[in-house]
Amino acid sequence: MHDCADGGLAVSLAEMSIAGGVGFTVDIGGAVGCFSESASRIVLGVDPKRVVEVLGRASASGIAAEEVGVTGGERLIATGAFSVALLDAETTWRDAIPNALGLS
């Protein structure tokens, strides 16, 4: 689980993928869908066998929820927006502060 408040959905998905070591493929409507920040949105990683159950429970609780994609592979793919190798994303994320400070 990850919130979308810092960087939006794309950043949340990327951070989850880096932590889990697995890529994703999503269809979230281009750049606006990828980077729109919202404090009231979260991303859940759900076993494919339980997606219908989780969506049903959310609906029964009055919570808007939708399936946006699948996990797997070695790339971070948002259809119509980007496709990045997981290893490249991890390296960029890990080295961002040292690079900004000229420490690398």
JSON list of N, CA and C in Angstrom, two decimals, residues 13-84:
[
{"chain": "A", "resi": 13, "resn": "LEU", "atom": "N", "xyz": [3.56, 4.12, -7.67]},
{"chain": "A", "resi": 13, "resn": "LEU", "atom": "CA", "xyz": [3.78, 2.83, -8.32]},
{"chain": "A", "resi": 13, "resn": "LEU", "atom": "C", "xyz": [5.28, 2.53, -8.45]},
{"chain": "A", "resi": 14, "resn": "ALA", "atom": "N", "xyz": [6.05, 3.54, -8.84]},
{"chain": "A", "resi": 14, "resn": "ALA", "atom": "CA", "xyz": [7.50, 3.34, -8.99]},
{"chain": "A", "resi": 14, "resn": "ALA", "atom": "C", "xyz": [8.15, 2.97, -7.66]},
{"chain": "A", "resi": 15, "resn": "GLU", "atom": "N", "xyz": [7.78, 3.68, -6.60]},
{"chain": "A", "resi": 15, "resn": "GLU", "atom": "CA", "xyz": [8.35, 3.39, -5.28]},
{"chain": "A", "resi": 15, "resn": "GLU", "atom": "C", "xyz": [7.98, 1.98, -4.82]},
{"chain": "A", "resi": 16, "resn": "MET", "atom": "N", "xyz": [6.74, 1.58, -5.08]},
{"chain": "A", "resi": 16, "resn": "MET", "atom": "CA", "xyz": [6.32, 0.22, -4.72]},
{"chain": "A", "resi": 16, "resn": "MET", "atom": "C", "xyz": [7.10, -0.82, -5.54]},
{"chain": "A", "resi": 17, "resn": "SER", "atom": "N", "xyz": [7.31, -0.54, -6.81]},
{"chain": "A", "resi": 17, "resn": "SER", "atom": "CA", "xyz": [8.04, -1.47, -7.67]},
{"chain": "A", "resi": 17, "resn": "SER", "atom": "C", "xyz": [9.50, -1.59, -7.26]},
{"chain": "A", "resi": 18, "resn": "ILE", "atom": "N", "xyz": [10.11, -0.46, -6.95]},
{"chain": "A", "resi": 18, "resn": "ILE", "atom": "CA", "xyz": [11.51, -0.48, -6.50]},
{"chain": "A", "resi": 18, "resn": "ILE", "atom": "C", "xyz": [11.64, -1.28, -5.21]},
{"chain": "A", "resi": 19, "resn": "ALA", "atom": "N", "xyz": [10.74, -1.04, -4.27]},
{"chain": "A", "resi": 19, "resn": "ALA", "atom": "CA", "xyz": [10.78, -1.76, -2.99]},
{"chain": "A", "resi": 19, "resn": "ALA", "atom": "C", "xyz": [10.55, -3.26, -3.18]},
{"chain": "A", "resi": 20, "resn": "GLY", "atom": "N", "xyz": [9.67, -3.62, -4.10]},
{"chain": "A", "resi": 20, "resn": "GLY", "atom": "CA", "xyz": [9.33, -5.02, -4.31]},
{"chain": "A", "resi": 20, "resn": "GLY", "atom": "C", "xyz": [10.15, -5.73, -5.36]},
{"chain": "A", "resi": 21, "resn": "GLY", "atom": "N", "xyz": [10.91, -4.96, -6.15]},
{"chain": "A", "resi": 21, "resn": "GLY", "atom": "CA", "xyz": [11.75, -5.56, -7.18]},
{"chain": "A", "resi": 21, "resn": "GLY", "atom": "C", "xyz": [10.99, -6.14, -8.35]},
{"chain": "A", "resi": 22, "resn": "VAL", "atom": "N", "xyz": [9.82, -5.59, -8.64]},
{"chain": "A", "resi": 22, "resn": "VAL", "atom": "CA", "xyz": [9.01, -6.09, -9.76]},
{"chain": "A", "resi": 22, "resn": "VAL", "atom": "C", "xyz": [8.37, -4.92, -10.49]},
{"chain": "A", "resi": 23, "resn": "GLY", "atom": "N", "xyz": [8.27, -5.01, -11.80]},
{"chain": "A", "resi": 23, "resn": "GLY", "atom": "CA", "xyz": [7.72, -3.94, -12.60]},
{"chain": "A", "resi": 23, "resn": "GLY", "atom": "C", "xyz": [6.20, -3.92, -12.62]},
{"chain": "A", "resi": 24, "resn": "PHE", "atom": "N", "xyz": [5.64, -3.04, -13.47]},
{"chain": "A", "resi": 24, "resn": "PHE", "atom": "CA", "xyz": [4.19, -2.93, -13.61]},
{"chain": "A", "resi": 24, "resn": "PHE", "atom": "C", "xyz": [3.83, -2.47, -15.01]},
{"chain": "A", "resi": 25, "resn": "THR", "atom": "N", "xyz": [2.60, -2.71, -15.37]},
{"chain": "A", "resi": 25, "resn": "THR", "atom": "CA", "xyz": [2.00, -2.16, -16.58]},
{"chain": "A", "resi": 25, "resn": "THR", "atom": "C", "xyz": [0.64, -1.61, -16.18]},
{"chain": "A", "resi": 26, "resn": "VAL", "atom": "N", "xyz": [0.44, -0.31, -16.42]},
{"chain": "A", "resi": 26, "resn": "VAL", "atom": "CA", "xyz": [-0.82, 0.35, -16.05]},
{"chain": "A", "resi": 26, "resn": "VAL", "atom": "C", "xyz": [-1.32, 1.20, -17.20]},
{"chain": "A", "resi": 27, "resn": "ASP", "atom": "N", "xyz": [-2.61, 1.49, -17.18]},
{"chain": "A", "resi": 27, "resn": "ASP", "atom": "CA", "xyz": [-3.22, 2.41, -18.13]},
{"chain": "A", "resi": 27, "resn": "ASP", "atom": "C", "xyz": [-3.92, 3.47, -17.30]},
{"chain": "A", "resi": 28, "resn": "ILE", "atom": "N", "xyz": [-3.25, 4.60, -17.11]},
{"chain": "A", "resi": 28, "resn": "ILE", "atom": "CA", "xyz": [-3.78, 5.63, -16.20]},
{"chain": "A", "resi": 28, "resn": "ILE", "atom": "C", "xyz": [-3.95, 6.99, -16.87]},
{"chain": "A", "resi": 29, "resn": "GLY", "atom": "N", "xyz": [-4.05, 7.01, -18.19]},
{"chain": "A", "resi": 29, "resn": "GLY", "atom": "CA", "xyz": [-4.44, 8.23, -18.87]},
{"chain": "A", "resi": 29, "resn": "GLY", "atom": "C", "xyz": [-3.37, 9.29, -19.06]},
{"chain": "A", "resi": 30, "resn": "GLY", "atom": "N", "xyz": [-2.15, 8.94, -19.35]},
{"chain": "A", "resi": 30, "resn": "GLY", "atom": "CA", "xyz": [-1.12, 9.91, -19.67]},
{"chain": "A", "resi": 30, "resn": "GLY", "atom": "C", "xyz": [-0.59, 10.66, -18.47]},
{"chain": "A", "resi": 31, "resn": "ALA", "atom": "N", "xyz": [0.07, 11.79, -18.75]},
{"chain": "A", "resi": 31, "resn": "ALA", "atom": "CA", "xyz": [0.81, 12.52, -17.72]},
{"chain": "A", "resi": 31, "resn": "ALA", "atom": "C", "xyz": [-0.07, 13.04, -16.59]},
{"chain": "A", "resi": 32, "resn": "VAL", "atom": "N", "xyz": [-1.25, 13.54, -16.89]},
{"chain": "A", "resi": 32, "resn": "VAL", "atom": "CA", "xyz": [-2.12, 14.06, -15.83]},
{"chain": "A", "resi": 32, "resn": "VAL", "atom": "C", "xyz": [-2.48, 12.95, -14.85]},
{"chain": "A", "resi": 33, "resn": "GLY", "atom": "N", "xyz": [-2.86, 11.81, -15.37]},
{"chain": "A", "resi": 33, "resn": "GLY", "atom": "CA", "xyz": [-3.19, 10.68, -14.51]},
{"chain": "A", "resi": 33, "resn": "GLY", "atom": "C", "xyz": [-2.00, 10.17, -13.73]},
{"chain": "A", "resi": 34, "resn": "CYS", "atom": "N", "xyz": [-0.82, 10.27, -14.33]},
{"chain": "A", "resi": 34, "resn": "CYS", "atom": "CA", "xyz": [0.39, 9.76, -13.68]},
{"chain": "A", "resi": 34, "resn": "CYS", "atom": "C", "xyz": [0.86, 10.62, -12.52]},
{"chain": "A", "resi": 35, "resn": "PHE", "atom": "N", "xyz": [0.77, 11.93, -12.65]},
{"chain": "A", "resi": 35, "resn": "PHE", "atom": "CA", "xyz": [1.44, 12.80, -11.69]},
{"chain": "A", "resi": 35, "resn": "PHE", "atom": "C", "xyz": [0.51, 13.69, -10.87]},
{"chain": "A", "resi": 36, "resn": "SER", "atom": "N", "xyz": [-0.79, 13.52, -11.02]},
{"chain": "A", "resi": 36, "resn": "SER", "atom": "CA", "xyz": [-1.74, 14.27, -10.21]},
{"chain": "A", "resi": 36, "resn": "SER", "atom": "C", "xyz": [-1.64, 13.81, -8.76]},
{"chain": "A", "resi": 37, "resn": "GLU", "atom": "N", "xyz": [-1.34, 14.75, -7.87]},
{"chain": "A", "resi": 37, "resn": "GLU", "atom": "CA", "xyz": [-1.19, 14.42, -6.45]},
{"chain": "A", "resi": 37, "resn": "GLU", "atom": "C", "xyz": [-2.53, 14.55, -5.74]},
{"chain": "A", "resi": 38, "resn": "SER", "atom": "N", "xyz": [-2.80, 13.64, -4.86]},
{"chain": "A", "resi": 38, "resn": "SER", "atom": "CA", "xyz": [-4.03, 13.66, -4.09]},
{"chain": "A", "resi": 38, "resn": "SER", "atom": "C", "xyz": [-3.80, 12.95, -2.77]},
{"chain": "A", "resi": 39, "resn": "ALA", "atom": "N", "xyz": [-4.13, 13.63, -1.70]},
{"chain": "A", "resi": 39, "resn": "ALA", "atom": "CA", "xyz": [-3.92, 13.05, -0.37]},
{"chain": "A", "resi": 39, "resn": "ALA", "atom": "C", "xyz": [-4.92, 11.95, -0.05]},
{"chain": "A", "resi": 40, "resn": "SER", "atom": "N", "xyz": [-5.97, 11.85, -0.84]},
{"chain": "A", "resi": 40, "resn": "SER", "atom": "CA", "xyz": [-7.01, 10.87, -0.52]},
{"chain": "A", "resi": 40, "resn": "SER", "atom": "C", "xyz": [-6.97, 9.63, -1.41]},
{"chain": "A", "resi": 41, "resn": "ARG", "atom": "N", "xyz": [-5.87, 9.43, -2.14]},
{"chain": "A", "resi": 41, "resn": "ARG", "atom": "CA", "xyz": [-5.75, 8.25, -3.00]},
{"chain": "A", "resi": 41, "resn": "ARG", "atom": "C", "xyz": [-4.63, 7.36, -2.50]},
{"chain": "A", "resi": 42, "resn": "ILE", "atom": "N", "xyz": [-4.86, 6.05, -2.58]},
{"chain": "A", "resi": 42, "resn": "ILE", "atom": "CA", "xyz": [-3.82, 5.08, -2.24]},
{"chain": "A", "resi": 42, "resn": "ILE", "atom": "C", "xyz": [-3.75, 4.02, -3.33]},
{"chain": "A", "resi": 43, "resn": "VAL", "atom": "N", "xyz": [-2.63, 3.35, -3.38]},
{"chain": "A", "resi": 43, "resn": "VAL", "atom": "CA", "xyz": [-2.43, 2.23, -4.30]},
{"chain": "A", "resi": 43, "resn": "VAL", "atom": "C", "xyz": [-2.29, 0.97, -3.46]},
{"chain": "A", "resi": 44, "resn": "LEU", "atom": "N", "xyz": [-3.02, -0.05, -3.85]},
{"chain": "A", "resi": 44, "resn": "LEU", "atom": "CA", "xyz": [-2.91, -1.35, -3.19]},
{"chain": "A", "resi": 44, "resn": "LEU", "atom": "C", "xyz": [-2.39, -2.37, -4.19]},
{"chain": "A", "resi": 45, "resn": "GLY", "atom": "N", "xyz": [-1.46, -3.18, -3.75]},
{"chain": "A", "resi": 45, "resn": "GLY", "atom": "CA", "xyz": [-1.06, -4.34, -4.53]},
{"chain": "A", "resi": 45, "resn": "GLY", "atom": "C", "xyz": [-1.91, -5.51, -4.06]},
{"chain": "A", "resi": 46, "resn": "VAL", "atom": "N", "xyz": [-2.67, -6.10, -4.97]},
{"chain": "A", "resi": 46, "resn": "VAL", "atom": "CA", "xyz": [-3.63, -7.15, -4.59]},
{"chain": "A", "resi": 46, "resn": "VAL", "atom": "C", "xyz": [-3.37, -8.40, -5.43]},
{"chain": "A", "resi": 47, "resn": "ASP", "atom": "N", "xyz": [-3.42, -9.55, -4.79]},
{"chain": "A", "resi": 47, "resn": "ASP", "atom": "CA", "xyz": [-3.33, -10.82, -5.50]},
{"chain": "A", "resi": 47, "resn": "ASP", "atom": "C", "xyz": [-4.43, -10.84, -6.57]},
{"chain": "A", "resi": 48, "resn": "PRO", "atom": "N", "xyz": [-4.08, -11.18, -7.82]},
{"chain": "A", "resi": 48, "resn": "PRO", "atom": "CA", "xyz": [-5.09, -11.18, -8.89]},
{"chain": "A", "resi": 48, "resn": "PRO", "atom": "C", "xyz": [-6.35, -11.98, -8.56]},
{"chain": "A", "resi": 49, "resn": "LYS", "atom": "N", "xyz": [-6.23, -13.00, -7.75]},
{"chain": "A", "resi": 49, "resn": "LYS", "atom": "CA", "xyz": [-7.38, -13.82, -7.38]},
{"chain": "A", "resi": 49, "resn": "LYS", "atom": "C", "xyz": [-8.34, -13.07, -6.46]},
{"chain": "A", "resi": 50, "resn": "ARG", "atom": "N", "xyz": [-7.89, -11.96, -5.86]},
{"chain": "A", "resi": 50, "resn": "ARG", "atom": "CA", "xyz": [-8.72, -11.25, -4.89]},
{"chain": "A", "resi": 50, "resn": "ARG", "atom": "C", "xyz": [-9.18, -9.87, -5.37]},
{"chain": "A", "resi": 51, "resn": "VAL", "atom": "N", "xyz": [-8.87, -9.50, -6.61]},
{"chain": "A", "resi": 51, "resn": "VAL", "atom": "CA", "xyz": [-9.23, -8.18, -7.11]},
{"chain": "A", "resi": 51, "resn": "VAL", "atom": "C", "xyz": [-10.73, -7.94, -7.03]},
{"chain": "A", "resi": 52, "resn": "VAL", "atom": "N", "xyz": [-11.53, -8.87, -7.50]},
{"chain": "A", "resi": 52, "resn": "VAL", "atom": "CA", "xyz": [-12.99, -8.70, -7.49]},
{"chain": "A", "resi": 52, "resn": "VAL", "atom": "C", "xyz": [-13.48, -8.53, -6.05]},
{"chain": "A", "resi": 53, "resn": "GLU", "atom": "N", "xyz": [-12.96, -9.32, -5.14]},
{"chain": "A", "resi": 53, "resn": "GLU", "atom": "CA", "xyz": [-13.35, -9.22, -3.73]},
{"chain": "A", "resi": 53, "resn": "GLU", "atom": "C", "xyz": [-12.99, -7.84, -3.15]},
{"chain": "A", "resi": 54, "resn": "VAL", "atom": "N", "xyz": [-11.78, -7.37, -3.40]},
{"chain": "A", "resi": 54, "resn": "VAL", "atom": "CA", "xyz": [-11.34, -6.08, -2.87]},
{"chain": "A", "resi": 54, "resn": "VAL", "atom": "C", "xyz": [-12.18, -4.95, -3.45]},
{"chain": "A", "resi": 55, "resn": "LEU", "atom": "N", "xyz": [-12.43, -4.98, -4.77]},
{"chain": "A", "resi": 55, "resn": "LEU", "atom": "CA", "xyz": [-13.26, -3.95, -5.39]},
{"chain": "A", "resi": 55, "resn": "LEU", "atom": "C", "xyz": [-14.68, -3.98, -4.83]},
{"chain": "A", "resi": 56, "resn": "GLY", "atom": "N", "xyz": [-15.21, -5.17, -4.60]},
{"chain": "A", "resi": 56, "resn": "GLY", "atom": "CA", "xyz": [-16.55, -5.30, -4.02]},
{"chain": "A", "resi": 56, "resn": "GLY", "atom": "C", "xyz": [-16.63, -4.75, -2.61]},
{"chain": "A", "resi": 57, "resn": "ARG", "atom": "N", "xyz": [-15.62, -5.03, -1.80]},
{"chain": "A", "resi": 57, "resn": "ARG", "atom": "CA", "xyz": [-15.61, -4.51, -0.43]},
{"chain": "A", "resi": 57, "resn": "ARG", "atom": "C", "xyz": [-15.48, -2.98, -0.42]},
{"chain": "A", "resi": 58, "resn": "ALA", "atom": "N", "xyz": [-14.66, -2.45, -1.31]},
{"chain": "A", "resi": 58, "resn": "ALA", "atom": "CA", "xyz": [-14.53, -1.00, -1.40]},
{"chain": "A", "resi": 58, "resn": "ALA", "atom": "C", "xyz": [-15.87, -0.38, -1.77]},
{"chain": "A", "resi": 59, "resn": "SER", "atom": "N", "xyz": [-16.52, -0.92, -2.78]},
{"chain": "A", "resi": 59, "resn": "SER", "atom": "CA", "xyz": [-17.82, -0.42, -3.22]},
{"chain": "A", "resi": 59, "resn": "SER", "atom": "C", "xyz": [-18.85, -0.49, -2.10]},
{"chain": "A", "resi": 60, "resn": "ALA", "atom": "N", "xyz": [-18.89, -1.61, -1.39]},
{"chain": "A", "resi": 60, "resn": "ALA", "atom": "CA", "xyz": [-19.84, -1.78, -0.29]},
{"chain": "A", "resi": 60, "resn": "ALA", "atom": "C", "xyz": [-19.59, -0.78, 0.83]},
{"chain": "A", "resi": 61, "resn": "SER", "atom": "N", "xyz": [-18.36, -0.29, 0.91]},
{"chain": "A", "resi": 61, "resn": "SER", "atom": "CA", "xyz": [-18.01, 0.68, 1.95]},
{"chain": "A", "resi": 61, "resn": "SER", "atom": "C", "xyz": [-18.12, 2.12, 1.46]},
{"chain": "A", "resi": 62, "resn": "GLY", "atom": "N", "xyz": [-18.56, 2.31, 0.20]},
{"chain": "A", "resi": 62, "resn": "GLY", "atom": "CA", "xyz": [-18.70, 3.65, -0.35]},
{"chain": "A", "resi": 62, "resn": "GLY", "atom": "C", "xyz": [-17.37, 4.25, -0.79]},
{"chain": "A", "resi": 63, "resn": "ILE", "atom": "N", "xyz": [-16.39, 3.41, -1.07]},
{"chain": "A", "resi": 63, "resn": "ILE", "atom": "CA", "xyz": [-15.07, 3.88, -1.48]},
{"chain": "A", "resi": 63, "resn": "ILE", "atom": "C", "xyz": [-14.88, 3.60, -2.97]},
{"chain": "A", "resi": 64, "resn": "ALA", "atom": "N", "xyz": [-14.56, 4.66, -3.71]},
{"chain": "A", "resi": 64, "resn": "ALA", "atom": "CA", "xyz": [-14.30, 4.49, -5.15]},
{"chain": "A", "resi": 64, "resn": "ALA", "atom": "C", "xyz": [-12.98, 3.76, -5.32]},
{"chain": "A", "resi": 65, "resn": "ALA", "atom": "N", "xyz": [-12.98, 2.72, -6.14]},
{"chain": "A", "resi": 65, "resn": "ALA", "atom": "CA", "xyz": [-11.76, 1.94, -6.40]},
{"chain": "A", "resi": 65, "resn": "ALA", "atom": "C", "xyz": [-11.81, 1.41, -7.82]},
{"chain": "A", "resi": 66, "resn": "GLU", "atom": "N", "xyz": [-10.64, 1.24, -8.40]},
{"chain": "A", "resi": 66, "resn": "GLU", "atom": "CA", "xyz": [-10.56, 0.67, -9.74]},
{"chain": "A", "resi": 66, "resn": "GLU", "atom": "C", "xyz": [-9.24, -0.06, -9.92]},
{"chain": "A", "resi": 67, "resn": "GLU", "atom": "N", "xyz": [-9.27, -1.04, -10.79]},
{"chain": "A", "resi": 67, "resn": "GLU", "atom": "CA", "xyz": [-8.05, -1.77, -11.15]},
{"chain": "A", "resi": 67, "resn": "GLU", "atom": "C", "xyz": [-7.36, -0.97, -12.26]},
{"chain": "A", "resi": 68, "resn": "VAL", "atom": "N", "xyz": [-6.08, -0.63, -12.07]},
{"chain": "A", "resi": 68, "resn": "VAL", "atom": "CA", "xyz": [-5.38, 0.19, -13.06]},
{"chain": "A", "resi": 68, "resn": "VAL", "atom": "C", "xyz": [-4.33, -0.58, -13.84]},
{"chain": "A", "resi": 69, "resn": "GLY", "atom": "N", "xyz": [-3.97, -1.78, -13.39]},
{"chain": "A", "resi": 69, "resn": "GLY", "atom": "CA", "xyz": [-2.96, -2.52, -14.12]},
{"chain": "A", "resi": 69, "resn": "GLY", "atom": "C", "xyz": [-2.53, -3.79, -13.42]},
{"chain": "A", "resi": 70, "resn": "VAL", "atom": "N", "xyz": [-1.37, -4.28, -13.83]},
{"chain": "A", "resi": 70, "resn": "VAL", "atom": "CA", "xyz": [-0.84, -5.52, -13.29]},
{"chain": "A", "resi": 70, "resn": "VAL", "atom": "C", "xyz": [0.64, -5.35, -12.96]},
{"chain": "A", "resi": 71, "resn": "THR", "atom": "N", "xyz": [1.12, -6.20, -12.06]},
{"chain": "A", "resi": 71, "resn": "THR", "atom": "CA", "xyz": [2.55, -6.21, -11.74]},
{"chain": "A", "resi": 71, "resn": "THR", "atom": "C", "xyz": [3.22, -7.36, -12.46]},
{"chain": "A", "resi": 72, "resn": "GLY", "atom": "N", "xyz": [4.53, -7.21, -12.63]},
{"chain": "A", "resi": 72, "resn": "GLY", "atom": "CA", "xyz": [5.31, -8.25, -13.27]},
{"chain": "A", "resi": 72, "resn": "GLY", "atom": "C", "xyz": [6.32, -7.67, -14.23]},
{"chain": "A", "resi": 73, "resn": "GLY", "atom": "N", "xyz": [7.34, -8.42, -14.51]},
{"chain": "A", "resi": 73, "resn": "GLY", "atom": "CA", "xyz": [8.36, -7.99, -15.46]},
{"chain": "A", "resi": 73, "resn": "GLY", "atom": "C", "xyz": [9.40, -7.08, -14.85]},
{"chain": "A", "resi": 74, "resn": "GLU", "atom": "N", "xyz": [10.21, -6.51, -15.73]},
{"chain": "A", "resi": 74, "resn": "GLU", "atom": "CA", "xyz": [11.34, -5.68, -15.30]},
{"chain": "A", "resi": 74, "resn": "GLU", "atom": "C", "xyz": [11.24, -4.26, -15.82]},
{"chain": "A", "resi": 75, "resn": "ARG", "atom": "N", "xyz": [10.02, -3.83, -16.18]},
{"chain": "A", "resi": 75, "resn": "ARG", "atom": "CA", "xyz": [9.82, -2.46, -16.66]},
{"chain": "A", "resi": 75, "resn": "ARG", "atom": "C", "xyz": [8.67, -1.81, -15.92]},
{"chain": "A", "resi": 76, "resn": "LEU", "atom": "N", "xyz": [8.74, -0.49, -15.83]},
{"chain": "A", "resi": 76, "resn": "LEU", "atom": "CA", "xyz": [7.65, 0.33, -15.30]},
{"chain": "A", "resi": 76, "resn": "LEU", "atom": "C", "xyz": [6.99, 0.94, -16.53]},
{"chain": "A", "resi": 77, "resn": "ILE", "atom": "N", "xyz": [5.77, 0.52, -16.82]},
{"chain": "A", "resi": 77, "resn": "ILE", "atom": "CA", "xyz": [5.09, 0.94, -18.05]},
{"chain": "A", "resi": 77, "resn": "ILE", "atom": "C", "xyz": [3.76, 1.58, -17.72]},
{"chain": "A", "resi": 78, "resn": "ALA", "atom": "N", "xyz": [3.60, 2.83, -18.14]},
{"chain": "A", "resi": 78, "resn": "ALA", "atom": "CA", "xyz": [2.31, 3.52, -18.09]},
{"chain": "A", "resi": 78, "resn": "ALA", "atom": "C", "xyz": [1.94, 3.81, -19.54]},
{"chain": "A", "resi": 79, "resn": "THR", "atom": "N", "xyz": [0.97, 3.09, -20.06]},
{"chain": "A", "resi": 79, "resn": "THR", "atom": "CA", "xyz": [0.59, 3.19, -21.46]},
{"chain": "A", "resi": 79, "resn": "THR", "atom": "C", "xyz": [0.35, 4.64, -21.86]},
{"chain": "A", "resi": 80, "resn": "GLY", "atom": "N", "xyz": [1.03, 5.07, -22.91]},
{"chain": "A", "resi": 80, "resn": "GLY", "atom": "CA", "xyz": [0.88, 6.43, -23.42]},
{"chain": "A", "resi": 80, "resn": "GLY", "atom": "C", "xyz": [1.66, 7.48, -22.66]},
{"chain": "A", "resi": 81, "resn": "ALA", "atom": "N", "xyz": [2.43, 7.08, -21.63]},
{"chain": "A", "resi": 81, "resn": "ALA", "atom": "CA", "xyz": [3.17, 8.06, -20.85]},
{"chain": "A", "resi": 81, "resn": "ALA", "atom": "C", "xyz": [4.66, 7.72, -20.74]},
{"chain": "A", "resi": 82, "resn": "PHE", "atom": "N", "xyz": [5.00, 6.51, -20.30]},
{"chain": "A", "resi": 82, "resn": "PHE", "atom": "CA", "xyz": [6.41, 6.15, -20.16]},
{"chain": "A", "resi": 82, "resn": "PHE", "atom": "C", "xyz": [6.60, 4.65, -20.10]},
{"chain": "A", "resi": 83, "resn": "SER", "atom": "N", "xyz": [7.83, 4.24, -20.36]},
{"chain": "A", "resi": 83, "resn": "SER", "atom": "CA", "xyz": [8.28, 2.86, -20.21]},
{"chain": "A", "resi": 83, "resn": "SER", "atom": "C", "xyz": [9.75, 2.94, -19.80]},
{"chain": "A", "resi": 84, "resn": "VAL", "atom": "N", "xyz": [10.05, 2.50, -18.58]},
{"chain": "A", "resi": 84, "resn": "VAL", "atom": "CA", "xyz": [11.39, 2.64, -18.01]},
{"chain": "A", "resi": 84, "resn": "VAL", "atom": "C", "xyz": [11.81, 1.30, -17.42]}
]
